[in-house]
XYZ file of C-alpha atoms in Angstrom:
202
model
C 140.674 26.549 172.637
C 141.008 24.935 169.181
C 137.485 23.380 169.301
C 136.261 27.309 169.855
C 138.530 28.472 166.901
C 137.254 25.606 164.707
C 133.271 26.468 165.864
C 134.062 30.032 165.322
C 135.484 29.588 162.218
C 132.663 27.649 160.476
C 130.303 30.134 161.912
C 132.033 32.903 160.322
C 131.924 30.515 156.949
C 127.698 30.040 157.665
C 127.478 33.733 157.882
C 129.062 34.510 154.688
C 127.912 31.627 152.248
C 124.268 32.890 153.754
C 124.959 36.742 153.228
C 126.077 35.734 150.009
C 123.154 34.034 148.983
C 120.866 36.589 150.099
C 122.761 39.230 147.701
C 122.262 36.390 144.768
C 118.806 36.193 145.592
C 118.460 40.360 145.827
C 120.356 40.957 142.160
C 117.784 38.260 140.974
C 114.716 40.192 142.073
C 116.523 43.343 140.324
C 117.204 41.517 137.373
C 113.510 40.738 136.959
C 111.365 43.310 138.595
C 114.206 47.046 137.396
C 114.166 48.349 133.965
C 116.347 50.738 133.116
C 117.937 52.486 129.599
C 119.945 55.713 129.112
C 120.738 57.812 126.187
C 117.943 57.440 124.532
C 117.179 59.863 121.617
C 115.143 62.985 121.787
C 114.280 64.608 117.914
C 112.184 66.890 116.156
C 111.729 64.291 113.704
C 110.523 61.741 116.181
C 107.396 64.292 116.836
C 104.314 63.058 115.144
C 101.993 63.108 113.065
C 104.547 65.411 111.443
C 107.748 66.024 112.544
C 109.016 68.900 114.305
C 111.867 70.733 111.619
C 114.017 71.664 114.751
C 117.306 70.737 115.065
C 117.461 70.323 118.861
C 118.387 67.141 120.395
C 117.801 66.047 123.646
C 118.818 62.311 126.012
C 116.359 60.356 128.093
C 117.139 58.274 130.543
C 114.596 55.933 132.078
C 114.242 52.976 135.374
C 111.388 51.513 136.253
C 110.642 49.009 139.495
C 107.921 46.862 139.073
C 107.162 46.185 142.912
C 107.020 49.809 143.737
C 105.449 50.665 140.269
C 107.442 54.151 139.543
C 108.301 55.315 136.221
C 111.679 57.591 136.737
C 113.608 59.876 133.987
C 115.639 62.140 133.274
C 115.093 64.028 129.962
C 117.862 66.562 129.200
C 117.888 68.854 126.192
C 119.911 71.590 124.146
C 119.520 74.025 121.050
C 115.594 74.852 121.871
C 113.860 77.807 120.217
C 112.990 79.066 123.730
C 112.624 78.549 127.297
C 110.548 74.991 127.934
C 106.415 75.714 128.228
C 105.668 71.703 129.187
C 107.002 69.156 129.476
C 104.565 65.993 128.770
C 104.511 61.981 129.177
C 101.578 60.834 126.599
C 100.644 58.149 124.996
C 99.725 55.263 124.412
C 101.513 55.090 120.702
C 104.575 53.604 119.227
C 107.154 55.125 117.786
C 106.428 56.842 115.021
C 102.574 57.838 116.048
C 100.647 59.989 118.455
C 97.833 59.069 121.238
C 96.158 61.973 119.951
C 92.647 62.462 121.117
C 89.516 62.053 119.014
C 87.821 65.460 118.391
C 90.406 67.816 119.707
C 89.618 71.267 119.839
C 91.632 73.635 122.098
C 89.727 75.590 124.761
C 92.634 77.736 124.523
C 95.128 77.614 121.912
C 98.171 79.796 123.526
C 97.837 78.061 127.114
C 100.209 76.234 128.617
C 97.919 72.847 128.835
C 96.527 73.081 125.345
C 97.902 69.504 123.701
C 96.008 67.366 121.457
C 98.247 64.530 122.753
C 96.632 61.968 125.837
C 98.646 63.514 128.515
C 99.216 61.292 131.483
C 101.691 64.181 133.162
C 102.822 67.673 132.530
C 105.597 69.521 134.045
C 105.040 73.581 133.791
C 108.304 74.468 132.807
C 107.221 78.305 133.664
C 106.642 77.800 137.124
C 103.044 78.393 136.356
C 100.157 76.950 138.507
C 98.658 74.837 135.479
C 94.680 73.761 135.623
C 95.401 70.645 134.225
C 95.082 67.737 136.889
C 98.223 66.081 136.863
C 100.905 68.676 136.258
C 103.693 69.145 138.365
C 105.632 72.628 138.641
C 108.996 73.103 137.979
C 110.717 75.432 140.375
C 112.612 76.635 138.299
C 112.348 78.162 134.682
C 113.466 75.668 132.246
C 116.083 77.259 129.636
C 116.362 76.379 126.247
C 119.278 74.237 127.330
C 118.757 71.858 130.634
C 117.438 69.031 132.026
C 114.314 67.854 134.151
C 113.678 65.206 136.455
C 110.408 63.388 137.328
C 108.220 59.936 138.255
C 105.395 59.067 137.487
C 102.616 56.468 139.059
C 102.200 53.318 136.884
C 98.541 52.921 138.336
C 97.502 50.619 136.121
C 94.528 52.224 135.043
C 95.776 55.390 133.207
C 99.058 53.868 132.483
C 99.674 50.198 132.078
C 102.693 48.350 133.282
C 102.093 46.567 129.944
C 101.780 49.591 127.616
C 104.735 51.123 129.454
C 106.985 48.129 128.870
C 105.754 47.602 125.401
C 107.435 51.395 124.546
C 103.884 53.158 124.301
C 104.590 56.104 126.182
C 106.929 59.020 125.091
C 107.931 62.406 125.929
C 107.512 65.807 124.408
C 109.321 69.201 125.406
C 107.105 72.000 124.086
C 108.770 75.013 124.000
C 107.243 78.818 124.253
C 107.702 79.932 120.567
C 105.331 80.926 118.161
C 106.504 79.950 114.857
C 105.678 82.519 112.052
C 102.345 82.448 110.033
C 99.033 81.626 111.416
C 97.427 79.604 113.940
C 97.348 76.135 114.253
C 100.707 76.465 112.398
C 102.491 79.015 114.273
C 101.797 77.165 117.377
C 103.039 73.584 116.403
C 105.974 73.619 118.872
C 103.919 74.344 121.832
C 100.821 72.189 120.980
C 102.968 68.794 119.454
C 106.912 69.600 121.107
C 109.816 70.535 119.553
C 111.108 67.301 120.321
C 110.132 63.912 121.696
C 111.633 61.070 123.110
C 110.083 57.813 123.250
C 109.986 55.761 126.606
C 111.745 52.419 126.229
C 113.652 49.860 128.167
C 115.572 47.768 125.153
């Protein structure tokens, strides 16, 4: 009987030094391969070339797992001129600067897709049906005060795990207003965001 207590006792020690060795080894692959950051910033002034004059603020919050290559946030927002249009991931571009795209010229300048920005995603915040490739509809309106959700692929073609982790990308919320005066002017919020935040992990 005490042979069987002492066998099942250093069993019961095996089992445990191995379960927690396994756990080391997991929070080691986490510690490498996940990326994460919260409260990041979202300003008018971070919107560029020129920055937006709104006083709206907004948090991002970011993760990232290399192995299954999926970009997830959460961008939250308050004080908008108006309901959300889009919501868009661009890039690539530091802070400070714009992926915008060589020869731009709107097809048409009040739609919900027009963006001179390199848009790698675009959330509808209308619940519109959206021709642009790789939107994604929100179902739900978004108000000038909320939050959204999302992931995006990290193909490696489009967007780069390096560009990604270098802070390239960002995100814009782009809201329905038309500012007064004339066009291109009046329509800055909606074509270049009311605010932006930019996508980083330190």
């Amino acid at each position: 009987m005490k042979l069987f207590k002492l066998t099942a006792l250093a069993s019961l020690c095996i089992a445990l030094t191995v379960s927690i060795v396994s756990c080391e080894k997991d929070a080691e692959k986490d510690r490498v391969n996940v990326y994460s950051k919260s409260d990041i910033p979202a300003t008018g002034a971070q919107i560029a070339p020129t920055p937006s004059p709104s006083a709206a603020t907004g948090k991002l919050a970011v993760s990232y797992d290399k192995r299954a290559k999926v970009l997830n946030y959460t961008i939250s927002w308050t004080g908008l001129s108006d309901s959300v249009m889009a919501i868009r991931v661009s890039g690539p571009a530091p802070t400070g600067y714009s992926s915008l795209r060589a020869g731009y010229s709107p097809a048409s300048a009040t739609a919900d897709t027009t963006s001179p920005y390199n848009v790698y995603q675009q959330v509808a915040g209308n619940v519109l049906v959206s021709s642009n490739a790789n939107a994604v509809t929100s179902t739900k309106k978004l108000a000038p005060t909320g939050s959204f959700s999302g992931s995006v692929q990290i193909d490696g073609v489009k967007l780069k795990e390096e560009e990604l982790l270098s802070g390239l990308y960002y995100i814009t919320v782009h809201p329905k207003t038309v500012l007064p005066g004339t066009a291109p002017a009046s329509l800055f919020y909606r074509w270049f965001g009311e605010i932006r935040a930019q996508i980083k992990f330190q």
